[in-house]
């Protein structure tokens, strides 16, 4: 099988003995949206910079579009939006896109068409002649996405593409990214917004301490973290002390809507607790498999000690 991105035993140790990557094996299928997650210092940026030949690996091999990354040909049809990018303040939005299009060898009528099409795609057609120095952070991000898509690249690297973007524009960028993958492009996203990764990505990998610790679809990772637990949702007033103590053992939680939720793994114990709730005239609303958001699964899969470094607002 031919992959859009593949790494084999990829490693990187910087001067001073700091190891950023420890034998990373990764395969990204063509035409998918792929998300890379991990805490600060996990090696995410180093991995992307190696793939783009900005940084040299210490060991291992990697390919882009089936071509060894040591060859310039590997980057011929690749777009890139770095985190914290800065465009020359004297350029307009069209000027930024024109500059990167020319670097990609696009000229003539196609150049003008590409610039107009990509700025329209990110909702900046009416701002194309405005200098980027007057843009908000969100608008600058949209210009960055537009230039990364110039020439319809086969592989697109987006580092925090929705950072600083308002919710309406964020939804628009999701559509843009989906349109790119529907057209056959592979989009590789680094993001601290797990909610965005959850919505956008077909596959996800978690990088920690320079190694891939988990990978799979969002549903596979959340199922792995959830285990075999079932959750029972119920509403109640007073309960016998013995039953409350039993529920407390399973860390019963009150939800924002006033319902209670308890998670149980043992099947026999589930039946016993349901029988006890019914005996106490408690309304049992649902018995269903435990469902987790990607954020919660991420924290659980990394472990409590690593999860301490994760903000519960959806960032890593």
mmCIF file of C-alpha atoms in Angstrom:
data_model
loop_
_atom_site.group_PDB
_atom_site.id
_atom_site.type_symbol
_atom_site.label_atom_id
_atom_site.label_comp_id
_atom_site.label_asym_id
_atom_site.label_seq_id
_atom_site.Cartn_x
_atom_site.Cartn_y
_atom_site.Cartn_z
ATOM 1 C CA UNK A 1 0.000 0.000 0.000
ATOM 2 C CA UNK A 2 1.240 3.484 -0.877
ATOM 3 C CA UNK A 3 0.967 6.039 1.924
ATOM 4 C CA UNK A 4 0.862 9.822 1.745
ATOM 5 C CA UNK A 5 3.211 9.912 4.755
ATOM 6 C CA UNK A 6 5.265 7.075 6.192
ATOM 7 C CA UNK A 7 7.979 6.999 8.831
ATOM 8 C CA UNK A 8 10.036 3.971 9.876
ATOM 9 C CA UNK A 9 11.974 4.018 13.143
ATOM 10 C CA UNK A 10 12.358 7.795 12.853
ATOM 11 C CA UNK A 11 14.464 9.345 15.603
ATOM 12 C CA UNK A 12 15.926 12.722 16.495
ATOM 13 C CA UNK A 13 18.410 13.669 19.197
ATOM 14 C CA UNK A 14 19.446 17.294 19.403
ATOM 15 C CA UNK A 15 22.829 18.581 20.530
ATOM 16 C CA UNK A 16 23.103 18.316 24.284
ATOM 17 C CA UNK A 17 21.498 14.874 24.302
ATOM 18 C CA UNK A 18 17.842 15.971 24.135
ATOM 19 C CA UNK A 19 15.875 13.194 22.435
ATOM 20 C CA UNK A 20 12.781 14.455 20.622
ATOM 21 C CA UNK A 21 11.764 11.333 18.693
ATOM 22 C CA UNK A 22 12.301 7.698 19.683
ATOM 23 C CA UNK A 23 11.757 5.349 16.743
ATOM 24 C CA UNK A 24 8.474 6.720 15.376
ATOM 25 C CA UNK A 25 6.591 4.393 13.018
ATOM 26 C CA UNK A 26 3.664 6.101 11.346
ATOM 27 C CA UNK A 27 1.552 5.519 8.237
ATOM 28 C CA UNK A 28 -0.931 8.110 6.993
ATOM 29 C CA UNK A 29 -3.250 6.866 4.225
ATOM 30 C CA UNK A 30 -3.842 8.976 1.151
ATOM 31 C CA UNK A 31 -6.933 11.189 1.124
ATOM 32 C CA UNK A 32 -7.556 11.250 4.872
ATOM 33 C CA UNK A 33 -7.559 13.948 7.511
ATOM 34 C CA UNK A 34 -5.000 12.897 10.117
ATOM 35 C CA UNK A 35 -4.603 14.440 13.571
ATOM 36 C CA UNK A 36 -1.431 14.389 15.672
ATOM 37 C CA UNK A 37 -1.930 14.918 19.408
ATOM 38 C CA UNK A 38 0.456 15.087 22.319
ATOM 39 C CA UNK A 39 1.527 17.240 25.258
ATOM 40 C CA UNK A 40 4.045 20.037 24.884
ATOM 41 C CA UNK A 41 7.497 18.566 24.265
ATOM 42 C CA UNK A 42 6.104 15.314 22.857
ATOM 43 C CA UNK A 43 7.951 15.792 19.559
ATOM 44 C CA UNK A 44 5.058 16.855 17.304
ATOM 45 C CA UNK A 45 6.756 19.897 15.798
ATOM 46 C CA UNK A 46 10.025 18.019 15.359
ATOM 47 C CA UNK A 47 8.225 15.274 13.443
ATOM 48 C CA UNK A 48 6.604 17.756 11.050
ATOM 49 C CA UNK A 49 9.871 19.663 10.552
ATOM 50 C CA UNK A 50 11.689 16.434 9.727
ATOM 51 C CA UNK A 51 9.007 15.480 7.194
ATOM 52 C CA UNK A 52 9.451 18.899 5.564
ATOM 53 C CA UNK A 53 13.275 18.649 5.712
ATOM 54 C CA UNK A 54 13.529 21.689 7.974
ATOM 55 C CA UNK A 55 15.241 19.439 10.538
ATOM 56 C CA UNK A 56 17.394 16.407 9.782
ATOM 57 C CA UNK A 57 16.590 13.100 11.512
ATOM 58 C CA UNK A 58 19.196 11.264 13.562
ATOM 59 C CA UNK A 59 18.006 7.905 12.321
ATOM 60 C CA UNK A 60 15.268 6.076 10.466
ATOM 61 C CA UNK A 61 13.562 6.861 7.173
ATOM 62 C CA UNK A 62 10.495 8.766 5.990
ATOM 63 C CA UNK A 63 8.598 9.367 2.767
ATOM 64 C CA UNK A 64 6.131 11.971 1.492
ATOM 65 C CA UNK A 65 3.931 10.967 -1.423
ATOM 66 C CA UNK A 66 6.006 7.788 -1.638
ATOM 67 C CA UNK A 67 9.223 9.786 -2.180
ATOM 68 C CA UNK A 68 12.157 9.854 0.248
ATOM 69 C CA UNK A 69 12.053 13.122 2.193
ATOM 70 C CA UNK A 70 15.708 13.739 1.336
ATOM 71 C CA UNK A 71 14.582 14.427 -2.237
ATOM 72 C CA UNK A 72 13.181 17.863 -3.191
ATOM 73 C CA UNK A 73 10.599 16.001 -5.287
ATOM 74 C CA UNK A 74 8.939 14.823 -2.055
ATOM 75 C CA UNK A 75 7.898 18.415 -1.276
ATOM 76 C CA UNK A 76 6.808 19.402 -4.779
ATOM 77 C CA UNK A 77 3.069 19.000 -4.085
ATOM 78 C CA UNK A 78 3.040 19.857 -0.369
ATOM 79 C CA UNK A 79 1.343 22.793 1.409
ATOM 80 C CA UNK A 80 2.303 24.046 4.865
ATOM 81 C CA UNK A 81 0.821 26.385 7.467
ATOM 82 C CA UNK A 82 3.242 26.763 10.400
ATOM 83 C CA UNK A 83 2.099 27.733 13.872
ATOM 84 C CA UNK A 84 2.553 31.420 14.673
ATOM 85 C CA UNK A 85 3.239 32.337 11.052
ATOM 86 C CA UNK A 86 4.049 35.950 10.131
ATOM 87 C CA UNK A 87 3.520 37.459 6.689
ATOM 88 C CA UNK A 88 5.218 40.700 5.572
ATOM 89 C CA UNK A 89 2.936 43.512 6.743
ATOM 90 C CA UNK A 90 3.156 45.378 3.433
ATOM 91 C CA UNK A 91 1.578 42.487 1.492
ATOM 92 C CA UNK A 92 -2.140 42.202 0.799
ATOM 93 C CA UNK A 93 -4.001 38.917 1.199
ATOM 94 C CA UNK A 94 -3.718 38.415 -2.559
ATOM 95 C CA UNK A 95 -0.045 39.359 -2.389
ATOM 96 C CA UNK A 96 0.662 36.656 0.181
ATOM 97 C CA UNK A 97 -1.050 34.001 -1.929
ATOM 98 C CA UNK A 98 0.601 35.260 -5.102
ATOM 99 C CA UNK A 99 4.034 35.061 -3.486
ATOM 100 C CA UNK A 100 3.622 31.439 -2.370
ATOM 101 C CA UNK A 101 2.020 30.480 -5.679
ATOM 102 C CA UNK A 102 5.035 31.811 -7.561
ATOM 103 C CA UNK A 103 7.363 29.903 -5.244
ATOM 104 C CA UNK A 104 5.423 26.809 -6.323
ATOM 105 C CA UNK A 105 6.035 27.679 -9.979
ATOM 106 C CA UNK A 106 2.511 28.858 -10.763
ATOM 107 C CA UNK A 107 2.346 31.694 -13.310
ATOM 108 C CA UNK A 108 0.091 33.473 -15.777
ATOM 109 C CA UNK A 109 -3.672 33.025 -15.840
ATOM 110 C CA UNK A 110 -3.493 30.072 -13.483
ATOM 111 C CA UNK A 111 -1.755 32.262 -10.894
ATOM 112 C CA UNK A 112 -4.577 34.829 -10.841
ATOM 113 C CA UNK A 113 -7.193 32.077 -10.783
ATOM 114 C CA UNK A 114 -5.526 30.200 -7.927
ATOM 115 C CA UNK A 115 -5.237 33.351 -5.780
ATOM 116 C CA UNK A 116 -8.875 34.323 -6.312
ATOM 117 C CA UNK A 117 -10.187 30.778 -5.834
ATOM 118 C CA UNK A 118 -8.296 30.082 -2.604
ATOM 119 C CA UNK A 119 -9.160 33.431 -0.986
ATOM 120 C CA UNK A 120 -12.815 32.886 -1.902
ATOM 121 C CA UNK A 121 -12.596 29.385 -0.435
ATOM 122 C CA UNK A 122 -11.632 30.770 2.998
ATOM 123 C CA UNK A 123 -14.118 33.647 2.832
ATOM 124 C CA UNK A 124 -11.660 36.480 2.122
ATOM 125 C CA UNK A 125 -12.526 37.382 -1.468
ATOM 126 C CA UNK A 126 -13.631 40.907 -0.545
ATOM 127 C CA UNK A 127 -10.475 41.423 1.516
ATOM 128 C CA UNK A 128 -7.985 40.315 -1.114
ATOM 129 C CA UNK A 129 -6.592 43.830 -1.694
ATOM 130 C CA UNK A 130 -6.336 44.647 2.029
ATOM 131 C CA UNK A 131 -2.912 44.582 3.680
ATOM 132 C CA UNK A 132 -2.509 41.751 6.153
ATOM 133 C CA UNK A 133 -1.168 44.126 8.833
ATOM 134 C CA UNK A 134 -4.766 45.238 9.421
ATOM 135 C CA UNK A 135 -6.105 41.674 9.759
ATOM 136 C CA UNK A 136 -7.254 40.085 12.987
ATOM 137 C CA UNK A 137 -5.538 36.887 14.097
ATOM 138 C CA UNK A 138 -8.406 34.818 12.733
ATOM 139 C CA UNK A 139 -8.273 36.507 9.333
ATOM 140 C CA UNK A 140 -4.501 36.013 9.197
ATOM 141 C CA UNK A 141 -5.080 32.306 9.897
ATOM 142 C CA UNK A 142 -7.483 32.118 6.970
ATOM 143 C CA UNK A 143 -4.899 33.718 4.685
ATOM 144 C CA UNK A 144 -2.441 31.090 5.953
ATOM 145 C CA UNK A 145 -4.817 28.252 5.099
ATOM 146 C CA UNK A 146 -5.430 29.779 1.660
ATOM 147 C CA UNK A 147 -1.713 29.913 0.815
ATOM 148 C CA UNK A 148 -1.236 26.341 2.078
ATOM 149 C CA UNK A 149 -3.856 25.156 -0.423
ATOM 150 C CA UNK A 150 -2.415 27.043 -3.408
ATOM 151 C CA UNK A 151 -1.835 24.667 -6.305
ATOM 152 C CA UNK A 152 -4.076 21.948 -4.819
ATOM 153 C CA UNK A 153 -1.260 20.076 -3.037
ATOM 154 C CA UNK A 154 -1.417 16.343 -2.461
ATOM 155 C CA UNK A 155 -0.341 16.675 1.202
ATOM 156 C CA UNK A 156 -1.131 19.648 3.441
ATOM 157 C CA UNK A 157 0.395 20.234 6.885
ATOM 158 C CA UNK A 158 -1.668 22.542 9.099
ATOM 159 C CA UNK A 159 -0.260 23.524 12.499
ATOM 160 C CA UNK A 160 -3.058 24.956 14.681
ATOM 161 C CA UNK A 161 -5.188 25.982 11.667
ATOM 162 C CA UNK A 162 -8.145 27.243 13.726
ATOM 163 C CA UNK A 163 -6.127 29.113 16.369
ATOM 164 C CA UNK A 164 -7.733 32.511 16.963
ATOM 165 C CA UNK A 165 -10.551 31.828 14.507
ATOM 166 C CA UNK A 166 -14.113 32.646 15.595
ATOM 167 C CA UNK A 167 -16.684 29.807 15.697
ATOM 168 C CA UNK A 168 -18.395 30.736 12.418
ATOM 169 C CA UNK A 169 -15.108 30.986 10.502
ATOM 170 C CA UNK A 170 -13.902 27.797 12.227
ATOM 171 C CA UNK A 171 -16.864 25.922 10.846
ATOM 172 C CA UNK A 172 -16.052 27.347 7.420
ATOM 173 C CA UNK A 173 -12.460 26.121 7.662
ATOM 174 C CA UNK A 174 -13.708 22.653 8.552
ATOM 175 C CA UNK A 175 -15.636 22.683 5.283
ATOM 176 C CA UNK A 176 -12.505 23.821 3.436
ATOM 177 C CA UNK A 177 -10.436 21.006 4.943
ATOM 178 C CA UNK A 178 -13.099 18.432 4.183
ATOM 179 C CA UNK A 179 -13.325 19.682 0.607
ATOM 180 C CA UNK A 180 -9.558 19.203 0.266
ATOM 181 C CA UNK A 181 -9.688 15.588 1.476
ATOM 182 C CA UNK A 182 -12.755 14.879 -0.663
ATOM 183 C CA UNK A 183 -10.643 16.061 -3.599
ATOM 184 C CA UNK A 184 -7.973 13.485 -2.752
ATOM 185 C CA UNK A 185 -5.581 15.556 -0.632
ATOM 186 C CA UNK A 186 -4.140 14.282 2.643
ATOM 187 C CA UNK A 187 -4.403 16.822 5.473
ATOM 188 C CA UNK A 188 -2.113 16.424 8.487
ATOM 189 C CA UNK A 189 -3.188 18.544 11.469
ATOM 190 C CA UNK A 190 -1.405 19.465 14.675
ATOM 191 C CA UNK A 191 -3.910 21.061 17.021
ATOM 192 C CA UNK A 192 -4.409 21.792 20.697
ATOM 193 C CA UNK A 193 -8.177 21.930 20.140
ATOM 194 C CA UNK A 194 -9.231 18.343 20.674
ATOM 195 C CA UNK A 195 -12.829 19.226 19.838
ATOM 196 C CA UNK A 196 -11.659 20.215 16.335
ATOM 197 C CA UNK A 197 -9.653 17.018 15.898
ATOM 198 C CA UNK A 198 -12.665 14.993 17.036
ATOM 199 C CA UNK A 199 -14.886 16.566 14.371
ATOM 200 C CA UNK A 200 -12.372 16.718 11.519
ATOM 201 C CA UNK A 201 -10.031 13.747 11.618
ATOM 202 C CA UNK A 202 -10.473 10.265 10.177
ATOM 203 C CA UNK A 203 -7.455 8.963 12.085
ATOM 204 C CA UNK A 204 -5.515 10.174 15.113
ATOM 205 C CA UNK A 205 -2.133 9.377 16.655
ATOM 206 C CA UNK A 206 -1.008 10.297 20.163
ATOM 207 C CA UNK A 207 2.662 11.143 20.511
ATOM 208 C CA UNK A 208 4.239 11.181 23.968
ATOM 209 C CA UNK A 209 7.897 11.447 24.966
ATOM 210 C CA UNK A 210 8.920 11.055 21.333
ATOM 211 C CA UNK A 211 6.975 7.839 20.649
ATOM 212 C CA UNK A 212 3.558 6.942 19.257
ATOM 213 C CA UNK A 213 1.581 5.544 22.192
ATOM 214 C CA UNK A 214 -1.801 5.085 20.488
ATOM 215 C CA UNK A 215 -3.305 5.500 17.048
ATOM 216 C CA UNK A 216 -6.593 4.767 15.320
ATOM 217 C CA UNK A 217 -9.890 6.408 14.474
ATOM 218 C CA UNK A 218 -11.498 8.734 17.014
ATOM 219 C CA UNK A 219 -14.128 6.089 17.772
ATOM 220 C CA UNK A 220 -11.443 3.425 18.271
ATOM 221 C CA UNK A 221 -9.461 5.580 20.698
ATOM 222 C CA UNK A 222 -12.517 6.605 22.709
ATOM 223 C CA UNK A 223 -13.680 2.980 22.840
ATOM 224 C CA UNK A 224 -10.225 1.876 23.988
ATOM 225 C CA UNK A 225 -10.246 4.411 26.806
ATOM 226 C CA UNK A 226 -13.850 3.634 27.743
ATOM 227 C CA UNK A 227 -13.182 -0.068 28.226
ATOM 228 C CA UNK A 228 -16.206 -2.282 28.844
ATOM 229 C CA UNK A 229 -17.911 0.075 31.252
ATOM 230 C CA UNK A 230 -21.632 0.742 31.112
ATOM 231 C CA UNK A 231 -23.201 3.896 32.444
ATOM 232 C CA UNK A 232 -26.522 4.070 34.279
ATOM 233 C CA UNK A 233 -28.340 7.402 34.323
ATOM 234 C CA UNK A 234 -31.070 8.009 36.893
ATOM 235 C CA UNK A 235 -32.924 10.747 38.756
ATOM 236 C CA UNK A 236 -33.568 10.549 42.464
ATOM 237 C CA UNK A 237 -34.240 12.360 45.690
ATOM 238 C CA UNK A 238 -33.434 10.559 48.927
ATOM 239 C CA UNK A 239 -31.915 7.083 48.909
ATOM 240 C CA UNK A 240 -31.086 4.554 51.609
ATOM 241 C CA UNK A 241 -27.621 5.213 53.036
ATOM 242 C CA UNK A 242 -26.443 1.749 52.027
ATOM 243 C CA UNK A 243 -27.366 2.347 48.384
ATOM 244 C CA UNK A 244 -25.757 5.807 48.347
ATOM 245 C CA UNK A 245 -22.577 4.259 49.731
ATOM 246 C CA UNK A 246 -22.631 1.650 46.962
ATOM 247 C CA UNK A 247 -23.084 4.320 44.294
ATOM 248 C CA UNK A 248 -20.322 6.409 45.843
ATOM 249 C CA UNK A 249 -17.929 3.481 45.422
ATOM 250 C CA UNK A 250 -18.497 3.806 41.680
ATOM 251 C CA UNK A 251 -18.099 7.593 41.803
ATOM 252 C CA UNK A 252 -21.660 8.495 40.928
ATOM 253 C CA UNK A 253 -21.779 11.994 39.454
ATOM 254 C CA UNK A 254 -24.523 14.599 39.268
ATOM 255 C CA UNK A 255 -24.888 15.922 35.711
ATOM 256 C CA UNK A 256 -25.713 19.548 34.840
ATOM 257 C CA UNK A 257 -29.323 18.644 33.971
ATOM 258 C CA UNK A 258 -29.943 17.210 37.465
ATOM 259 C CA UNK A 259 -29.589 13.557 36.516
ATOM 260 C CA UNK A 260 -27.070 11.226 38.121
ATOM 261 C CA UNK A 261 -24.621 8.991 36.271
ATOM 262 C CA UNK A 262 -22.690 5.989 37.535
ATOM 263 C CA UNK A 263 -20.206 3.889 35.550
ATOM 264 C CA UNK A 264 -19.887 0.152 36.221
ATOM 265 C CA UNK A 265 -17.849 -2.550 34.489
ATOM 266 C CA UNK A 266 -19.036 -5.789 36.134
ATOM 267 C CA UNK A 267 -22.251 -7.051 34.469
ATOM 268 C CA UNK A 268 -23.606 -8.704 37.601
ATOM 269 C CA UNK A 269 -23.073 -5.517 39.588
ATOM 270 C CA UNK A 270 -24.908 -3.483 36.946
ATOM 271 C CA UNK A 271 -27.984 -5.686 37.335
ATOM 272 C CA UNK A 272 -27.760 -5.530 41.138
ATOM 273 C CA UNK A 273 -27.569 -1.725 41.182
ATOM 274 C CA UNK A 274 -30.460 -1.374 38.714
ATOM 275 C CA UNK A 275 -32.574 -3.706 40.878
ATOM 276 C CA UNK A 276 -31.670 -1.690 43.984
ATOM 277 C CA UNK A 277 -32.564 1.602 42.272
ATOM 278 C CA UNK A 278 -35.911 0.258 41.139
ATOM 279 C CA UNK A 279 -36.623 -1.109 44.620
ATOM 280 C CA UNK A 280 -36.072 2.436 45.902
ATOM 281 C CA UNK A 281 -38.565 3.747 43.290
ATOM 282 C CA UNK A 282 -35.817 5.536 41.363
ATOM 283 C CA UNK A 283 -36.440 6.405 37.716
ATOM 284 C CA UNK A 284 -33.704 4.766 35.616
ATOM 285 C CA UNK A 285 -33.398 6.856 32.458
ATOM 286 C CA UNK A 286 -30.783 4.896 30.484
ATOM 287 C CA UNK A 287 -28.347 1.996 30.595
ATOM 288 C CA UNK A 288 -25.812 2.402 27.786
ATOM 289 C CA UNK A 289 -22.148 1.893 26.903
ATOM 290 C CA UNK A 290 -19.851 4.513 28.360
ATOM 291 C CA UNK A 291 -19.204 7.262 25.829
ATOM 292 C CA UNK A 292 -16.181 9.530 26.018
ATOM 293 C CA UNK A 293 -15.105 12.687 24.302
ATOM 294 C CA UNK A 294 -11.708 12.594 22.635
ATOM 295 C CA UNK A 295 -10.410 14.991 25.297
ATOM 296 C CA UNK A 296 -11.265 12.570 28.108
ATOM 297 C CA UNK A 297 -9.942 9.591 26.156
ATOM 298 C CA UNK A 298 -6.712 11.457 25.476
ATOM 299 C CA UNK A 299 -6.172 12.140 29.176
ATOM 300 C CA UNK A 300 -7.005 8.570 30.156
ATOM 301 C CA UNK A 301 -4.767 7.012 27.504
ATOM 302 C CA UNK A 302 -1.816 9.195 28.456
ATOM 303 C CA UNK A 303 -2.305 8.393 32.122
ATOM 304 C CA UNK A 304 -3.109 10.579 35.093
ATOM 305 C CA UNK A 305 0.452 11.853 35.479
ATOM 306 C CA UNK A 306 0.568 13.131 31.897
ATOM 307 C CA UNK A 307 -3.040 14.323 32.091
ATOM 308 C CA UNK A 308 -2.027 16.784 34.789
ATOM 309 C CA UNK A 309 -0.486 18.826 31.970
ATOM 310 C CA UNK A 310 -3.737 19.011 30.024
ATOM 311 C CA UNK A 311 -6.181 21.885 30.416
ATOM 312 C CA UNK A 312 -9.713 20.574 30.651
ATOM 313 C CA UNK A 313 -10.903 23.308 28.309
ATOM 314 C CA UNK A 314 -9.851 21.159 25.352
ATOM 315 C CA UNK A 315 -6.191 22.008 24.929
ATOM 316 C CA UNK A 316 -3.015 20.001 25.266
#
